[in-house]
Amino acid sequence: MEAIDVKTLTVNPFEKLHQQWALLAAGEPGAFNMMTVSWGALGVIWQKPSCTVYVRESRYTKEFVDRNEYFTLTFLKDGCREALNRLGSASGRDMDKMNASGLTPVFIDGCPTFAEAELVLVCRKLYRVGLPIENLIDPALAKANYPAGDAHTQYIGEIVAAYQN
């Protein structure tokens, strides 16, 4: 992977996150987890290039994001949709998601990512806040997105490094 200046990125976040999806990963060699994400944002906050991701309270990956200072957001190359589907539908508590995905874990700057990556953003956590369902103004959003009451936590990370393959 080649390091790139994050300020040179010309990605469409609507396409990258919502259509292509990404993997959120955190941890260290021997103790990491990942999950598929399609909600998030790329931008600037507090004069820093940033990445915002949302993780349900019940997700195993949340434990790793909470425990570690850094997380990665990895956009995979074309042809990896099956892995994204599998990693978004199964819990690392119940199975070895890494082996089931068919992806190859690698570590960049001490953070987990995957050899099949097209683009990797290494993010240092800056902010975390729970998103209470009762704060949704439109009740239809609560009904559509939280039928089981499993709220999200929002994480904002400073993008400290970017790599492309």
Coordinates of C-alpha atoms in Angstrom, one line a residue:
M1 CA 0.0 0.0 0.0
E2 CA 1.1 3.5 -0.8
A3 CA 0.7 6.4 1.6
I4 CA -1.2 9.3 0.2
D5 CA -2.0 12.8 1.4
V6 CA -5.6 12.7 2.7
K7 CA -6.1 16.2 1.4
T8 CA -5.7 14.8 -2.2
L9 CA -8.7 12.4 -1.9
T10 CA -11.4 12.9 -4.5
V11 CA -13.8 10.2 -3.3
N12 CA -17.6 10.6 -3.4
P13 CA -18.6 9.7 0.2
F14 CA -22.2 8.9 -0.9
E15 CA -20.8 6.3 -3.3
K16 CA -18.0 5.0 -1.2
L17 CA -20.0 4.6 2.1
H18 CA -23.6 4.1 1.1
Q19 CA -23.1 2.1 -2.1
Q20 CA -19.7 0.5 -2.0
W21 CA -19.6 0.0 1.9
A22 CA -16.5 -0.2 4.0
L23 CA -15.0 -2.2 6.8
L24 CA -14.6 -0.6 10.2
A25 CA -11.8 -2.4 12.2
A26 CA -10.0 -1.9 15.5
G27 CA -7.6 -3.8 17.6
E28 CA -4.2 -5.3 17.4
P29 CA -2.6 -8.4 16.0
G30 CA -4.3 -11.4 17.6
A31 CA -7.2 -9.3 19.1
F32 CA -9.1 -7.3 16.5
N33 CA -12.6 -7.3 14.9
M34 CA -14.3 -5.7 12.0
M35 CA -17.7 -4.9 10.7
T36 CA -19.3 -3.6 7.5
V37 CA -20.5 0.0 7.6
S38 CA -22.6 1.9 5.2
W39 CA -23.4 4.9 7.4
G40 CA -20.9 7.6 8.0
A41 CA -19.3 10.8 6.8
L42 CA -16.0 12.2 5.6
G43 CA -15.2 15.8 6.1
V44 CA -13.5 18.3 8.4
I45 CA -14.2 19.1 12.1
W46 CA -12.0 21.0 14.6
Q47 CA -9.7 21.9 11.6
K48 CA -8.9 18.2 11.1
P49 CA -9.7 15.8 8.3
S50 CA -12.2 13.5 9.8
C51 CA -14.3 10.3 9.5
T52 CA -17.5 9.8 11.3
V53 CA -18.9 6.2 11.8
Y54 CA -21.9 4.8 13.6
V55 CA -21.8 1.5 15.6
R56 CA -24.8 -0.2 17.2
E57 CA -24.4 -0.8 21.0
S58 CA -24.7 -4.6 20.4
R59 CA -21.9 -4.9 17.9
Y60 CA -18.8 -6.9 19.0
T61 CA -16.6 -4.5 17.0
K62 CA -17.8 -1.6 19.4
E63 CA -15.7 -3.2 22.2
F64 CA -12.6 -3.0 20.1
V65 CA -13.3 0.6 18.9
D66 CA -13.9 1.6 22.5
R67 CA -10.7 0.0 23.8
N68 CA -8.4 1.3 21.1
E69 CA -7.2 4.8 20.3
Y70 CA -7.3 4.2 16.5
F71 CA -9.7 2.5 14.0
T72 CA -9.5 2.0 10.3
L73 CA -12.1 2.5 7.6
T74 CA -11.2 0.3 4.7
F75 CA -12.8 0.4 1.2
L76 CA -12.2 -2.9 -0.6
K77 CA -11.5 -3.5 -4.2
D78 CA -14.2 -4.6 -6.6
G79 CA -15.2 -8.3 -6.2
C80 CA -15.3 -8.3 -2.4
R81 CA -19.1 -7.8 -1.9
E82 CA -19.6 -11.3 -0.5
A83 CA -17.0 -10.7 2.2
L84 CA -18.7 -7.4 3.1
N85 CA -22.1 -9.1 3.3
R86 CA -20.7 -11.8 5.5
L87 CA -18.9 -9.4 7.8
G88 CA -22.0 -7.3 8.1
S89 CA -24.3 -10.1 9.0
A90 CA -22.4 -12.2 11.5
S91 CA -20.9 -11.5 14.9
G92 CA -17.3 -12.1 15.8
R93 CA -18.6 -13.3 19.2
D94 CA -20.2 -16.3 17.4
M95 CA -17.7 -17.2 14.7
D96 CA -14.2 -16.5 13.3
K97 CA -15.3 -13.7 10.9
M98 CA -11.8 -13.2 9.6
N99 CA -11.4 -16.8 8.3
A100 CA -15.0 -16.8 7.0
S101 CA -14.6 -13.6 5.1
G102 CA -11.7 -14.9 2.9
L103 CA -9.9 -11.6 3.4
T104 CA -6.3 -11.2 4.3
P105 CA -5.6 -9.2 7.5
V106 CA -2.6 -6.8 7.5
F107 CA -1.6 -4.1 9.9
I108 CA -0.7 -0.6 8.9
D109 CA 0.6 1.8 11.5
G110 CA -0.4 -0.9 14.1
C111 CA -4.0 -0.9 12.9
P112 CA -6.0 -3.7 11.3
T113 CA -6.9 -3.5 7.6
F114 CA -6.9 -5.9 4.7
A115 CA -4.7 -6.8 1.7
E116 CA -7.7 -6.5 -0.5
A117 CA -8.1 -2.8 0.3
E118 CA -8.5 -0.1 -2.3
L119 CA -8.3 2.7 0.2
V120 CA -7.5 2.7 3.9
L121 CA -8.1 5.6 6.3
V122 CA -6.4 5.4 9.7
C123 CA -8.3 7.4 12.2
R124 CA -7.5 8.5 15.8
K125 CA -10.6 8.7 17.9
L126 CA -11.5 12.3 18.9
Y127 CA -15.1 12.0 20.0
R128 CA -17.7 9.5 21.0
V129 CA -21.4 10.1 21.8
G130 CA -24.4 7.8 22.2
L131 CA -27.4 8.6 20.0
P132 CA -30.5 8.1 22.0
I133 CA -33.4 6.9 19.9
E134 CA -35.8 9.2 21.8
N135 CA -33.9 12.2 20.4
L136 CA -35.0 11.4 16.8
I137 CA -37.5 14.1 15.8
D138 CA -39.1 12.0 13.0
P139 CA -40.7 8.9 14.7
A140 CA -40.7 7.1 11.3
L141 CA -36.9 7.0 11.5
A142 CA -37.0 5.3 14.9
K143 CA -39.5 2.8 13.7
A144 CA -37.6 2.0 10.5
N145 CA -34.1 1.9 12.0
Y146 CA -34.5 0.8 15.6
P147 CA -37.3 -1.7 15.8
A148 CA -35.3 -3.7 18.4
G149 CA -34.1 -0.5 20.2
D150 CA -30.4 -1.1 19.4
A151 CA -29.1 2.5 19.3
H152 CA -25.9 3.7 17.7
T153 CA -22.8 5.3 19.1
Q154 CA -21.2 8.0 16.9
Y155 CA -17.4 8.1 16.6
I156 CA -15.5 10.9 15.1
G157 CA -11.9 10.2 14.2
E158 CA -9.2 12.4 12.8
I159 CA -7.8 10.9 9.6
V160 CA -4.1 10.7 10.5
A161 CA -3.1 8.6 7.5
A162 CA -4.4 7.4 4.2
Y163 CA -3.2 4.5 2.0
Q164 CA -4.2 3.3 -1.4
N165 CA -3.5 0.1 -3.2

